[in-house]
Tab-separated table of C-alpha atoms in Angstrom:
chain	number	residue	atom	x	y	z
A	1	MET	CA	-17.160	-106.869	68.858
A	2	THR	CA	-15.379	-106.998	65.526
A	3	TYR	CA	-13.385	-109.839	64.145
A	4	SER	CA	-10.968	-110.136	61.217
A	5	VAL	CA	-11.138	-112.431	58.251
A	6	LYS	CA	-7.919	-114.003	56.872
A	7	GLN	CA	-7.935	-114.754	53.151
A	8	ARG	CA	-6.324	-118.007	51.982
A	9	LEU	CA	-8.181	-118.399	48.689
A	10	LEU	CA	-7.983	-121.485	46.532
A	11	PRO	CA	-6.208	-120.685	43.205
A	12	GLN	CA	-8.333	-120.531	40.098
A	13	GLU	CA	-6.903	-123.820	38.785
A	14	ALA	CA	-7.620	-125.733	41.999
A	15	PRO	CA	-9.357	-129.055	41.098
A	16	ASN	CA	-11.499	-129.054	44.307
A	17	LYS	CA	-13.727	-126.084	43.373
A	18	PRO	CA	-16.446	-125.751	40.675
A	19	LYS	CA	-14.929	-122.618	39.045
A	20	ARG	CA	-18.514	-121.229	38.545
A	21	ALA	CA	-19.819	-117.808	39.530
A	22	MET	CA	-22.894	-117.433	41.819
A	23	LYS	CA	-25.093	-114.877	43.444
A	24	PRO	CA	-25.360	-115.964	47.113
A	25	LEU	CA	-28.987	-116.328	48.283
A	26	TYR	CA	-28.407	-118.577	51.304
A	27	ILE	CA	-25.726	-119.224	53.921
A	28	THR	CA	-25.178	-122.818	54.924
A	29	ILE	CA	-23.723	-123.683	58.353
A	30	HIS	CA	-21.684	-126.914	58.885
A	31	ASN	CA	-19.573	-128.569	61.585
A	32	THR	CA	-16.340	-130.075	60.544
A	33	ASP	CA	-17.056	-133.262	62.495
A	34	ASN	CA	-13.344	-133.395	63.241
A	35	THR	CA	-12.572	-133.601	67.008
A	36	ASP	CA	-8.843	-134.157	66.681
A	37	ARG	CA	-6.871	-131.613	68.728
A	38	GLY	CA	-5.229	-130.196	65.625
A	39	ALA	CA	-8.351	-129.819	63.527
A	40	THR	CA	-8.203	-126.004	63.544
A	41	ALA	CA	-9.347	-123.486	60.919
A	42	ASP	CA	-5.727	-123.244	59.713
A	43	ALA	CA	-5.511	-127.022	59.292
A	44	HIS	CA	-8.692	-127.082	57.269
A	45	ALA	CA	-7.279	-124.193	55.134
A	46	ARG	CA	-4.215	-126.323	54.418
A	47	TYR	CA	-6.455	-129.327	53.648
A	48	LEU	CA	-8.299	-127.378	50.977
A	49	LEU	CA	-5.177	-125.736	49.484
A	50	ASN	CA	-3.709	-129.270	49.269
A	51	GLY	CA	-6.592	-130.430	47.130
A	52	SER	CA	-9.044	-131.866	49.722
A	53	GLY	CA	-7.482	-135.263	49.473
A	54	GLY	CA	-8.565	-135.552	45.906
A	55	ALA	CA	-12.266	-135.021	46.711
A	56	LYS	CA	-14.504	-132.468	45.029
A	57	LYS	CA	-14.952	-130.585	48.287
A	58	SER	CA	-14.703	-126.866	49.102
A	59	TRP	CA	-16.397	-124.222	51.153
A	60	HIS	CA	-16.186	-120.554	51.671
A	61	TYR	CA	-15.142	-120.095	55.283
A	62	THR	CA	-13.789	-122.053	58.254
A	63	VAL	CA	-14.156	-120.676	61.817
A	64	ASP	CA	-12.671	-121.726	65.150
A	65	ASP	CA	-12.042	-119.914	68.440
A	66	HIS	CA	-9.011	-118.025	66.954
A	67	ASP	CA	-9.466	-117.508	63.291
A	68	ILE	CA	-11.978	-116.924	60.541
A	69	ILE	CA	-10.359	-118.041	57.211
A	70	GLN	CA	-11.876	-117.517	53.772
A	71	HIS	CA	-11.148	-120.136	51.070
A	72	LEU	CA	-13.541	-119.053	48.157
A	73	GLU	CA	-14.838	-115.674	47.048
A	74	ASP	CA	-18.445	-115.162	48.237
A	75	THR	CA	-19.487	-114.992	44.582
A	76	GLU	CA	-18.184	-118.407	43.435
A	77	GLN	CA	-19.718	-121.840	44.030
A	78	GLY	CA	-18.304	-124.452	46.328
A	79	TRP	CA	-18.874	-128.199	46.848
A	80	HIS	CA	-20.191	-128.417	50.402
A	81	ALA	CA	-23.942	-128.970	50.547
A	82	GLY	CA	-24.236	-132.497	49.274
A	83	ASP	CA	-27.113	-131.577	46.888
A	84	GLY	CA	-25.237	-131.817	43.499
A	85	LYS	CA	-26.415	-128.933	41.284
A	86	GLY	CA	-29.030	-127.858	43.813
A	87	LEU	CA	-29.334	-124.465	45.545
A	88	GLY	CA	-27.053	-125.577	48.421
A	89	ASN	CA	-23.961	-125.861	46.200
A	90	THR	CA	-24.902	-123.300	43.606
A	91	MET	CA	-26.488	-120.444	45.647
A	92	SER	CA	-25.145	-120.689	49.195
A	93	ILE	CA	-22.063	-119.577	51.055
A	94	GLY	CA	-20.675	-122.527	53.080
A	95	ILE	CA	-19.329	-121.977	56.586
A	96	GLU	CA	-17.586	-124.755	58.534
A	97	ILE	CA	-17.301	-124.364	62.262
A	98	CYS	CA	-14.632	-126.385	63.957
A	99	MET	CA	-15.264	-128.647	66.898
A	100	TYR	CA	-11.762	-129.915	67.904
A	101	GLU	CA	-10.855	-131.039	71.460
A	102	ASN	CA	-10.572	-128.306	74.077
A	103	MET	CA	-11.691	-125.606	71.624
A	104	ASN	CA	-13.697	-122.689	73.164
A	105	GLU	CA	-16.870	-123.615	71.324
A	106	MET	CA	-18.886	-120.585	72.422
A	107	LEU	CA	-16.178	-118.228	71.106
A	108	ALA	CA	-16.205	-120.135	67.785
A	109	TRP	CA	-19.953	-119.749	67.555
A	110	ARG	CA	-19.636	-116.082	68.463
A	111	GLN	CA	-17.165	-115.501	65.661
A	112	ALA	CA	-19.330	-117.471	63.280
A	113	SER	CA	-22.451	-115.489	64.156
A	114	TRP	CA	-20.491	-112.296	63.575
A	115	LEU	CA	-19.386	-113.612	60.105
A	116	VAL	CA	-22.977	-114.654	59.230
A	117	ALA	CA	-24.342	-111.169	60.104
A	118	GLN	CA	-21.604	-109.456	58.066
A	119	LEU	CA	-22.436	-111.649	55.079
A	120	MET	CA	-26.129	-111.125	55.484
A	121	LYS	CA	-25.736	-107.382	55.417
A	122	LYS	CA	-23.342	-107.480	52.465
A	123	HIS	CA	-25.356	-109.785	50.300
A	124	ASN	CA	-28.890	-108.798	51.534
A	125	ILE	CA	-29.632	-112.284	52.823
A	126	PRO	CA	-32.505	-112.663	55.342
A	127	LEU	CA	-32.232	-114.793	58.523
A	128	SER	CA	-34.735	-117.150	57.103
A	129	ARG	CA	-32.132	-118.212	54.652
A	130	ILE	CA	-29.485	-119.078	57.197
A	131	VAL	CA	-29.744	-122.805	57.144
A	132	PRO	CA	-27.981	-125.921	58.433
A	133	HIS	CA	-26.413	-128.311	56.081
A	134	ARG	CA	-29.274	-130.687	56.969
A	135	HIS	CA	-31.624	-128.349	55.064
A	136	TRP	CA	-30.127	-129.441	51.734
A	137	SER	CA	-29.126	-133.110	52.143
A	138	GLY	CA	-30.741	-134.422	55.255
A	139	LYS	CA	-27.346	-135.060	56.854
A	140	GLY	CA	-27.182	-134.441	60.625
A	141	CYS	CA	-24.957	-131.445	60.232
A	142	PRO	CA	-23.932	-129.238	61.862
A	143	SER	CA	-23.805	-131.971	64.459
A	144	ARG	CA	-22.703	-129.801	67.449
A	145	LEU	CA	-24.786	-126.820	66.557
A	146	LEU	CA	-28.131	-128.442	65.534
A	147	PRO	CA	-29.352	-128.920	69.155
A	148	HIS	CA	-28.599	-125.266	69.773
A	149	TRP	CA	-29.840	-123.700	66.457
A	150	GLN	CA	-32.208	-121.232	68.127
A	151	THR	CA	-29.351	-120.034	70.432
A	152	PHE	CA	-27.151	-119.503	67.316
A	153	THR	CA	-29.741	-117.535	65.392
A	154	ARG	CA	-30.344	-115.432	68.485
A	155	MET	CA	-26.588	-114.661	68.560
A	156	ILE	CA	-26.824	-113.587	64.840
A	157	GLU	CA	-29.763	-111.328	65.727
A	158	ARG	CA	-27.784	-109.680	68.434
A	159	VAL	CA	-24.920	-108.936	66.034
A	160	LEU	CA	-27.347	-107.548	63.482
A	161	ALA	CA	-28.863	-105.346	66.209
A	162	ASP	CA	-25.395	-104.043	67.096
A	163	ILE	CA	-24.781	-103.193	63.457
A	164	LYS	CA	-28.145	-101.398	63.224
A	165	GLY	CA	-27.816	-99.797	66.657
A	166	THR	CA	-31.124	-101.352	67.917
A	167	ASN	CA	-32.082	-104.130	70.268
A	168	PRO	CA	-33.278	-107.430	68.665
A	169	THR	CA	-36.689	-108.863	69.441
A	170	GLY	CA	-36.597	-111.002	72.477
A	171	ALA	CA	-33.361	-109.550	73.791
A	172	GLY	CA	-34.983	-108.667	77.075
A	173	ASP	CA	-33.693	-111.895	78.557
A	174	LYS	CA	-30.232	-110.374	78.331
A	175	PRO	CA	-29.371	-108.441	81.477
A	176	SER	CA	-28.418	-104.799	80.812
A	177	GLN	CA	-24.900	-103.597	81.157
A	178	SER	CA	-23.536	-107.114	81.249
A	179	SER	CA	-20.620	-108.762	79.440
A	180	GLN	CA	-20.967	-111.975	77.500
A	181	VAL	CA	-19.044	-115.067	78.827
A	182	PRO	CA	-18.879	-118.664	77.641
A	183	VAL	CA	-20.491	-121.183	79.929
A	184	ASN	CA	-19.837	-124.956	79.776
A	185	VAL	CA	-22.880	-126.677	81.261
A	186	ASN	CA	-22.651	-130.269	82.430
A	187	LEU	CA	-25.650	-132.359	81.251
A	188	PRO	CA	-26.865	-135.799	82.154
A	189	GLU	CA	-25.057	-138.889	80.772
A	190	GLY	CA	-21.675	-137.091	80.943
A	191	LYS	CA	-22.595	-134.632	78.133
A	192	THR	CA	-21.692	-130.979	78.068
A	193	SER	CA	-23.109	-127.980	76.285
A	194	ALA	CA	-21.383	-124.614	75.466
A	195	LEU	CA	-23.828	-121.772	76.171
A	196	GLU	CA	-23.657	-117.991	76.152
A	197	GLY	CA	-23.860	-116.474	79.590
A	198	HIS	CA	-23.887	-112.904	80.832
A	199	LEU	CA	-21.680	-111.605	83.719
A	200	LEU	CA	-23.528	-108.982	85.780
A	201	ASN	CA	-22.535	-107.761	89.226
A	202	GLY	CA	-20.291	-110.799	89.774
A	203	HIS	CA	-22.892	-113.395	88.848
A	204	VAL	CA	-23.260	-115.387	85.644
A	205	TYR	CA	-26.744	-115.663	84.097
A	206	VAL	CA	-27.738	-118.037	81.310
A	207	PRO	CA	-31.164	-117.675	79.571
A	208	LEU	CA	-33.550	-120.465	80.711
A	209	ARG	CA	-34.604	-121.035	77.055
A	210	ASP	CA	-30.970	-121.909	76.219
A	211	ILE	CA	-30.698	-124.377	79.059
A	212	ALA	CA	-34.037	-125.974	77.958
A	213	GLU	CA	-32.775	-126.414	74.408
A	214	ALA	CA	-29.562	-128.051	75.746
A	215	LEU	CA	-31.703	-130.533	77.708
A	216	GLN	CA	-33.986	-131.000	74.728
A	217	LEU	CA	-36.975	-129.740	76.750
A	218	LYS	CA	-39.802	-127.453	75.859
A	219	LEU	CA	-40.156	-124.150	77.698
A	220	LEU	CA	-43.682	-122.850	78.406
A	221	TRP	CA	-44.136	-119.395	79.672
A	222	ASP	CA	-47.176	-118.234	81.679
A	223	ASN	CA	-47.152	-114.452	81.352
A	224	THR	CA	-50.001	-113.967	83.774
A	225	ASN	CA	-48.354	-115.755	86.728
A	226	LYS	CA	-44.754	-115.053	85.475
A	227	ARG	CA	-43.979	-118.832	85.621
A	228	ALA	CA	-41.809	-120.952	83.382
A	229	THR	CA	-42.390	-124.691	82.953
A	230	LEU	CA	-40.018	-127.166	81.408
A	231	SER	CA	-41.507	-130.346	79.802
A	232	LYS	CA	-40.524	-133.034	77.424
């Protein structure tokens, strides 16, 4: 699957960007933490173009379930990592993933994973340098994605495998000749989790490891007896 990137770049004189060049060595993932129905990628693009409310705040891309919008060139710094002149601001591409009400979250994650894979290939950035905002500042961000970080990195690996024409390590839990479908799983205490399922022969399958992560449980695999155990 291929997606398109819309450019709505901040002008050079914009007061909410550092105006400094960089060589990107990391990619930093954020959530917008804005659940308002209208908090789309387009709305965040307008927010940045209007000066970020007077704050020194800017990042490179915003992603939702419809759009991928670029705000800064990959080779210029932004103000997004909360680490001042540290590597988060000076050496990383910042990606904000929307989380507004009724958004198809899995589709947004899929678009974001595609974008990350393209940027990794373009700038020769390894998967070990795809990091959450928390890595730089300790902030609990990306708030929606942190509990599913391994799921997200596996999505990136699958895109990279498609680019290279190979199967990623551990992709055996994906049924062959299946199509990907978003699955909203109801969890205890009224919570929900957006997972990536696979449609095969009229049935939807979700990897057990992804369900375990959503429930914040550990998955132990007994290869001898072919038995999975979930524990706290």
